[in-house]
mmCIF file of C-alpha atoms in Angstrom:
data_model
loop_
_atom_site.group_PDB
_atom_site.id
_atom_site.type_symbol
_atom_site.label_atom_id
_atom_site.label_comp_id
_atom_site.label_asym_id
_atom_site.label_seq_id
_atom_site.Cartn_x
_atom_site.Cartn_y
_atom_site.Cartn_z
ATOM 1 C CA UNK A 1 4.229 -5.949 18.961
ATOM 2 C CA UNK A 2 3.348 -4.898 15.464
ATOM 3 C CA UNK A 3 5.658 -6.043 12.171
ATOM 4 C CA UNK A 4 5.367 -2.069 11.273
ATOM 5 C CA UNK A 5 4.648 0.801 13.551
ATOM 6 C CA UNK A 6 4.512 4.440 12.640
ATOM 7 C CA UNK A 7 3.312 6.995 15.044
ATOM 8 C CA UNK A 8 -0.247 8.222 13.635
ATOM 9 C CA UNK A 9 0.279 12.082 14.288
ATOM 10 C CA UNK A 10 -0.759 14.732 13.220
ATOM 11 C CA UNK A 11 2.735 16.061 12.880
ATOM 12 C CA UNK A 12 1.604 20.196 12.297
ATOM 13 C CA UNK A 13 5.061 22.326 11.091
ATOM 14 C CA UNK A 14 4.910 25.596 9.676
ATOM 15 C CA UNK A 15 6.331 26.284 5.852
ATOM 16 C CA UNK A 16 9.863 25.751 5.613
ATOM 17 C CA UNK A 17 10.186 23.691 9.040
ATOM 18 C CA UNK A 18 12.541 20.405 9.117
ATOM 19 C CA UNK A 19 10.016 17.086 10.031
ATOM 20 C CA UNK A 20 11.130 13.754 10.588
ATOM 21 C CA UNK A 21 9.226 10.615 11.037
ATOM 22 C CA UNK A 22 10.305 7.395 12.114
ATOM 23 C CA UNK A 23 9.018 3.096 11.440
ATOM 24 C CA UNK A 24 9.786 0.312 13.460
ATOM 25 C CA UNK A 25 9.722 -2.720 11.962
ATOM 26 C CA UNK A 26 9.891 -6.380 14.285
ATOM 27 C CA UNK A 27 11.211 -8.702 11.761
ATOM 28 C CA UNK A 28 15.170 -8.877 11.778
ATOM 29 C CA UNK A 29 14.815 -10.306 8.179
ATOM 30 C CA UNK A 30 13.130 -7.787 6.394
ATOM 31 C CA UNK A 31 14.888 -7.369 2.871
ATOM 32 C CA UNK A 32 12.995 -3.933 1.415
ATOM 33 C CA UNK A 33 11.886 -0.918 2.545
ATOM 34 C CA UNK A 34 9.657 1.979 0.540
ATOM 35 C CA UNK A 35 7.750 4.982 1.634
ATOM 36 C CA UNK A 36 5.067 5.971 -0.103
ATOM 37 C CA UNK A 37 2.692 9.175 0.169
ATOM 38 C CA UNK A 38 -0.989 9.164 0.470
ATOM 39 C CA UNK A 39 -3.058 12.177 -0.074
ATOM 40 C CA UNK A 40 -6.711 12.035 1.727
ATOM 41 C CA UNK A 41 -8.514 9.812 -0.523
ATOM 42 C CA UNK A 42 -6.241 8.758 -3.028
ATOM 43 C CA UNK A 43 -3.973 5.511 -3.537
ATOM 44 C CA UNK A 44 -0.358 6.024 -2.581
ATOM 45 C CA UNK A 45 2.337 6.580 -4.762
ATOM 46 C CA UNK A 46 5.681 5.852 -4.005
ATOM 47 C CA UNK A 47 7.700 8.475 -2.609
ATOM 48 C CA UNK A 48 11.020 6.691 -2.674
ATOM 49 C CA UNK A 49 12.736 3.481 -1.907
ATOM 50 C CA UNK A 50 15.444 2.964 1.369
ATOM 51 C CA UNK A 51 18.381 1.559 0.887
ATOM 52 C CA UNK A 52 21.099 0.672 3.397
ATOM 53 C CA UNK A 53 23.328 3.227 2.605
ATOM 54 C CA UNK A 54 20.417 5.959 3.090
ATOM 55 C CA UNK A 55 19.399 8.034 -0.115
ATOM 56 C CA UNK A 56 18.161 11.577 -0.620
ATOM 57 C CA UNK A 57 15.969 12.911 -3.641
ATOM 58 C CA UNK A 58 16.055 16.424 -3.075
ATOM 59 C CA UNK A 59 14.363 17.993 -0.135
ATOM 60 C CA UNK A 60 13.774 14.069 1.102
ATOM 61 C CA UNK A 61 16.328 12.174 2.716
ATOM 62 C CA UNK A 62 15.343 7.765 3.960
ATOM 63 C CA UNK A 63 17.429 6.279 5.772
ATOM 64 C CA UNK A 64 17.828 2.631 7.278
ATOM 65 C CA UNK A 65 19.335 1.619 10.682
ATOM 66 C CA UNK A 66 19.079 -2.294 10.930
ATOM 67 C CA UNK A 67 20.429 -2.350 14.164
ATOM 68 C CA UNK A 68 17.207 -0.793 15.799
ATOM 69 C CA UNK A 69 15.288 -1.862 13.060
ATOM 70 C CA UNK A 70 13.998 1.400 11.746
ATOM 71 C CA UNK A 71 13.526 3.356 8.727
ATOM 72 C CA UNK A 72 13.317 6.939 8.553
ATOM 73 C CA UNK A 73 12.201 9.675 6.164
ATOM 74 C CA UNK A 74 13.306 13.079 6.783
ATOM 75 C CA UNK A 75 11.421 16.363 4.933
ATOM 76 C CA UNK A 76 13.534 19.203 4.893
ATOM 77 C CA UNK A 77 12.066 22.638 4.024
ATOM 78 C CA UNK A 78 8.412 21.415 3.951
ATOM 79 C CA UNK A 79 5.831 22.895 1.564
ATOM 80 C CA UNK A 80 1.820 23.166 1.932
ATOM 81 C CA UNK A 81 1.832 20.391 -0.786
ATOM 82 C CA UNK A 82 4.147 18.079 1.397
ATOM 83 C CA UNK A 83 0.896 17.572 3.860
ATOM 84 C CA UNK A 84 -0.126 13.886 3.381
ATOM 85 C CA UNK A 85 -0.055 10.675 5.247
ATOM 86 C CA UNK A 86 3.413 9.009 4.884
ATOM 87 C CA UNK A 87 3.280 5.145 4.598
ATOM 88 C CA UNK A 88 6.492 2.932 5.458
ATOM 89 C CA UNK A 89 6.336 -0.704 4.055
ATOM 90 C CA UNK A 90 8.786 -3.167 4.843
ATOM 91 C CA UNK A 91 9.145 -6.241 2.868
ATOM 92 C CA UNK A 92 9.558 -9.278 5.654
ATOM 93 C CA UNK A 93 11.071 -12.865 3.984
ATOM 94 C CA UNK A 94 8.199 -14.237 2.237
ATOM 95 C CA UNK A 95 8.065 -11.356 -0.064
ATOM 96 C CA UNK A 96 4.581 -9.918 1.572
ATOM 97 C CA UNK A 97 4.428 -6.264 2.082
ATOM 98 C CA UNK A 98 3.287 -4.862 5.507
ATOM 99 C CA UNK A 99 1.868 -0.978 5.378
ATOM 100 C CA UNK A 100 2.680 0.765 8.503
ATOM 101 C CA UNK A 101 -0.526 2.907 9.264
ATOM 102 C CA UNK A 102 0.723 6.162 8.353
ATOM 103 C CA UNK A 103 1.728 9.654 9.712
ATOM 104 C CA UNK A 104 0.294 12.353 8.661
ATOM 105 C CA UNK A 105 1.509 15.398 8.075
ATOM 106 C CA UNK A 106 -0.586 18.972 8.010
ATOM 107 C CA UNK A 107 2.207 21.547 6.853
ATOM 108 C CA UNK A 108 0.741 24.927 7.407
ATOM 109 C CA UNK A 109 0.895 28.932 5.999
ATOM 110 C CA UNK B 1 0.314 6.236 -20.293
ATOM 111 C CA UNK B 2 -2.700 4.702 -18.390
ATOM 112 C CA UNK B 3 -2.129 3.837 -15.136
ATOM 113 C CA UNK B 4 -3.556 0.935 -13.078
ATOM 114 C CA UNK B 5 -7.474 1.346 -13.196
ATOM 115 C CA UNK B 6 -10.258 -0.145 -11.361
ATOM 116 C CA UNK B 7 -14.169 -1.126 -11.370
ATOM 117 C CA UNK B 8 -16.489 0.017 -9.809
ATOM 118 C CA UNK B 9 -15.308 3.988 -7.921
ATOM 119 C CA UNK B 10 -17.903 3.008 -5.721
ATOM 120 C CA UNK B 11 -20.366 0.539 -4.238
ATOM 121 C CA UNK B 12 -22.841 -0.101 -1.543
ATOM 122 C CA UNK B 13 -24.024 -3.452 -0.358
ATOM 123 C CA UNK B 14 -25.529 -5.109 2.328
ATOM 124 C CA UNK B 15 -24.550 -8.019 4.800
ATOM 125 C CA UNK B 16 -24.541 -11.526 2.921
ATOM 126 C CA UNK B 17 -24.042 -10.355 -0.655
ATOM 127 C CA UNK B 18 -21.299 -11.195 -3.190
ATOM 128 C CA UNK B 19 -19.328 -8.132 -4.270
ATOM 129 C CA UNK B 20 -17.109 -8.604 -7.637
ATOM 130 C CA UNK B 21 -14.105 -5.994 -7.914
ATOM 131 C CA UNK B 22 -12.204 -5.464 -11.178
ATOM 132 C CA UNK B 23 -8.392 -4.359 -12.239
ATOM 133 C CA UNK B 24 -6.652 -3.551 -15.149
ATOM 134 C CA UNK B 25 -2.597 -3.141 -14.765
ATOM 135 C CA UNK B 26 -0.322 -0.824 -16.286
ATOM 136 C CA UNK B 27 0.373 -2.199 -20.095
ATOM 137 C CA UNK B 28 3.647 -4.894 -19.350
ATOM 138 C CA UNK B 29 2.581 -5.516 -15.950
ATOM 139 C CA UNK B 30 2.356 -8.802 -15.254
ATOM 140 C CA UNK B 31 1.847 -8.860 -11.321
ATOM 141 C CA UNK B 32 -1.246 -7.876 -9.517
ATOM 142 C CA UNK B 33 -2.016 -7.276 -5.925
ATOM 143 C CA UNK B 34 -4.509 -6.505 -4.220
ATOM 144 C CA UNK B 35 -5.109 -5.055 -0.575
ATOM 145 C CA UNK B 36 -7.276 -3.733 1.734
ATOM 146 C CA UNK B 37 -6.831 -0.393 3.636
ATOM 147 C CA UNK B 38 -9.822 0.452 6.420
ATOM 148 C CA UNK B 39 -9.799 4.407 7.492
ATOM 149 C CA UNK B 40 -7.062 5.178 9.801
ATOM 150 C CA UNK B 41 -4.800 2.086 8.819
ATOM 151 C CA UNK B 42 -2.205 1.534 6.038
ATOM 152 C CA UNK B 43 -3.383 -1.141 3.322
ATOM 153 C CA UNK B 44 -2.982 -4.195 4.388
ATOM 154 C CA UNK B 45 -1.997 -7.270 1.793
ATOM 155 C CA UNK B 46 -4.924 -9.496 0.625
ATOM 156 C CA UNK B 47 -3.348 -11.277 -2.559
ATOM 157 C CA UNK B 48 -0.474 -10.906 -5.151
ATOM 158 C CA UNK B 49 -0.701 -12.635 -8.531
ATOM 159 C CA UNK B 50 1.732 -13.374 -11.321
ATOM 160 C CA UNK B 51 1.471 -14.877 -14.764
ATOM 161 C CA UNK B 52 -2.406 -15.957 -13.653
ATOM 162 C CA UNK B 53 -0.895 -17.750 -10.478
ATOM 163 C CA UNK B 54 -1.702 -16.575 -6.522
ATOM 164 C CA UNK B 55 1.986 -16.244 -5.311
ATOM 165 C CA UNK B 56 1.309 -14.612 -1.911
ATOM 166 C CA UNK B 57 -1.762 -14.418 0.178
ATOM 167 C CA UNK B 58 -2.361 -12.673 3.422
ATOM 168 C CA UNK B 59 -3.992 -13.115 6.322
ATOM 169 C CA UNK B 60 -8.047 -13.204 5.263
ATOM 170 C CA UNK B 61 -10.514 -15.323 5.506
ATOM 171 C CA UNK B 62 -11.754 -18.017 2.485
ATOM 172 C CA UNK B 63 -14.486 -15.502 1.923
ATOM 173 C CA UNK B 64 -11.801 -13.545 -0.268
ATOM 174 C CA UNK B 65 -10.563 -14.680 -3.478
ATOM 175 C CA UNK B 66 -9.406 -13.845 -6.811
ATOM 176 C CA UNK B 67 -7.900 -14.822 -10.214
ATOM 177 C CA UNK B 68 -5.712 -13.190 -12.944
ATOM 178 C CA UNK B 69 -6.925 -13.296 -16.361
ATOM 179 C CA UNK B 70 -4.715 -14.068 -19.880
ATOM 180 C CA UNK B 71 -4.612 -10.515 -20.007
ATOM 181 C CA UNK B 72 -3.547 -9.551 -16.457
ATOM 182 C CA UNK B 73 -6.258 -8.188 -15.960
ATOM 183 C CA UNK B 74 -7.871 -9.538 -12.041
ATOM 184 C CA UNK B 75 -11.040 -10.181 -10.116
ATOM 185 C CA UNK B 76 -11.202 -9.958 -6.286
ATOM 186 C CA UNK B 77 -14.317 -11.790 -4.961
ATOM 187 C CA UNK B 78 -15.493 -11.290 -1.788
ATOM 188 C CA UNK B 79 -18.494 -13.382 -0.739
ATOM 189 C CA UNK B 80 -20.977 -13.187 2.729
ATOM 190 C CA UNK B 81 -20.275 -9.658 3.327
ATOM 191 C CA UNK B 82 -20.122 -8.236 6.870
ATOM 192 C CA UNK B 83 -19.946 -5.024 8.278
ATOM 193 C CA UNK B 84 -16.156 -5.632 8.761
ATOM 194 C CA UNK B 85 -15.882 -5.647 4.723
ATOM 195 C CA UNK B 86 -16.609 -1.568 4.480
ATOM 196 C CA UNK B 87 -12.939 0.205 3.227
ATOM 197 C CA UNK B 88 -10.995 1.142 0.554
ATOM 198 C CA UNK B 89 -9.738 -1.849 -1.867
ATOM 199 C CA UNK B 90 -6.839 -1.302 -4.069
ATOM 200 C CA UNK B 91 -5.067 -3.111 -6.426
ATOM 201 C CA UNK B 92 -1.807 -2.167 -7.414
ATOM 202 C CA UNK B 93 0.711 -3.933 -10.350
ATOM 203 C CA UNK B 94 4.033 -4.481 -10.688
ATOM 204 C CA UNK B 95 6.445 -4.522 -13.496
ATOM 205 C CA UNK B 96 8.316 -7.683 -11.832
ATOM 206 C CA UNK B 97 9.649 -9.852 -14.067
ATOM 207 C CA UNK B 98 9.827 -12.500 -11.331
ATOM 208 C CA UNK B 99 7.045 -14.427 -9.124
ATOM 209 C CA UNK B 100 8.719 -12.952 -5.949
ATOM 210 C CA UNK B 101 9.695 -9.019 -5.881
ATOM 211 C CA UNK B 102 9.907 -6.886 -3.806
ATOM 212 C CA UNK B 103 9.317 -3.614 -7.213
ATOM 213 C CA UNK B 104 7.862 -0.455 -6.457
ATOM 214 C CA UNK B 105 3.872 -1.060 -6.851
ATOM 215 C CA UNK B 106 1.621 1.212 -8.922
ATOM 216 C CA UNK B 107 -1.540 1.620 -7.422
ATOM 217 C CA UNK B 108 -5.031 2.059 -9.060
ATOM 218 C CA UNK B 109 -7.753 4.583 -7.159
ATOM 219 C CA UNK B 110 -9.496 1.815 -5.556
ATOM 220 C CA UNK B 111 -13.351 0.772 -5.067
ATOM 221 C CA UNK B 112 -14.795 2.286 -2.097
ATOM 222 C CA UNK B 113 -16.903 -0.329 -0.621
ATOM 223 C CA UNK B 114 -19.964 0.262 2.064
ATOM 224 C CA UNK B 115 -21.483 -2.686 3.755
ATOM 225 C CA UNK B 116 -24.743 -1.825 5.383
#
């Protein structure tokens, strides 16, 4: 099993739709959790951080369950300018990130 | 501001060469990474560097290595290319104050790099 496993996509949602994505992580100990956005061809840029409690920054809502041992992000109202590829990366005990592959998103008219 | 930057946008070489890549952080950063991120995957964690010491290494051969300069400023050295080599490298800084974080990471465009 991989440490960090996102489902590839393409997720395709019209304007305005609700889109959730999900990332499995296999270490128990992992301390830190991000997700960060990735247009086609650019670096990533962080999109926002997870916390245990869950936190939302606007239209974007992560949340943690450490019980399955999964992170999601949830995009509420998407626009044309939400469609990227959405990275998890969970931060295992020795302090090494580990990238999920990415979803992507195409948000369309 | 300037963000993180990187040398060379681009390059092409072929099997067997040396390839040289070049970061600057964001001013006050004093932690570097860098990673590699092949089409279709996520990056994937070559190095991290603080105060001009490796603190974390992934899983790569001895063929990759780097160094932090005075400045903060870092070098990742590849040598014997192979095909394999050919992706995206970025480097991305930190403003950690600590050897060990786990801060949001600023990353620089990257170097494209071609192997023929």
């Amino acid at each position: 099993r991989k440490e960090v496993e996102q489902d590839p996509g393409p997720f395709n949602v019209p304007e305005g739709a609700t889109v959730a994505f999900n990332c499995t992580y296999s270490n128990s100990a992992s301390q830190s959790f991000f997700w960060y956005r990735q247009d086609c061809r650019k670096e990533p840029k962080l999109l926002m951080s997870v916390y245990s409690s869950g936190n939302e920054d606007g239209r974007f809502t992560a949340q943690l369950n450490r019980a399955s041992q999964y992170i999601s992000l949830l995009i509420r109202d998407s626009k044309l300018s939400d469609s990227a590829t959405y990275l998890c990366v969970v931060y295992g005990g020795s302090y090494i990130p580990t990238f999920g592959r990415g979803t992507s998103l195409i948000v369309h008219p | 501001d300037a963000g993180v930057t990187q040398s060379p946008t681009h390059l092409i070489k072929t099997r067997g060469q040396h390839v040289t890549l070049r970061c600057s952080p964001i001013s006050g950063h004093k932690s570097v990474s860098w990673y590699q991120q092949v089409l279709g995957q996520g990056p994937q964690f070559i190095f991290q560097y603080y105060e001009k010491e490796e603190r974390g290494r992934g899983n790569f051969p001895d063929r990759f290595s780097a160094r932090q300069f005075p400045n903060y400023s870092s070098e990742l050295n590849v040598n014997a290319l192979l095909l394999g080599d050919s992706a995206l490298y970025l480097c991305a800084s930190s403003p950690s104050t600590a050897p060990l974080s786990t801060d949001t990471q600023y990353f620089g465009p990257g170097t494209r790099l071609t192997v023929l």
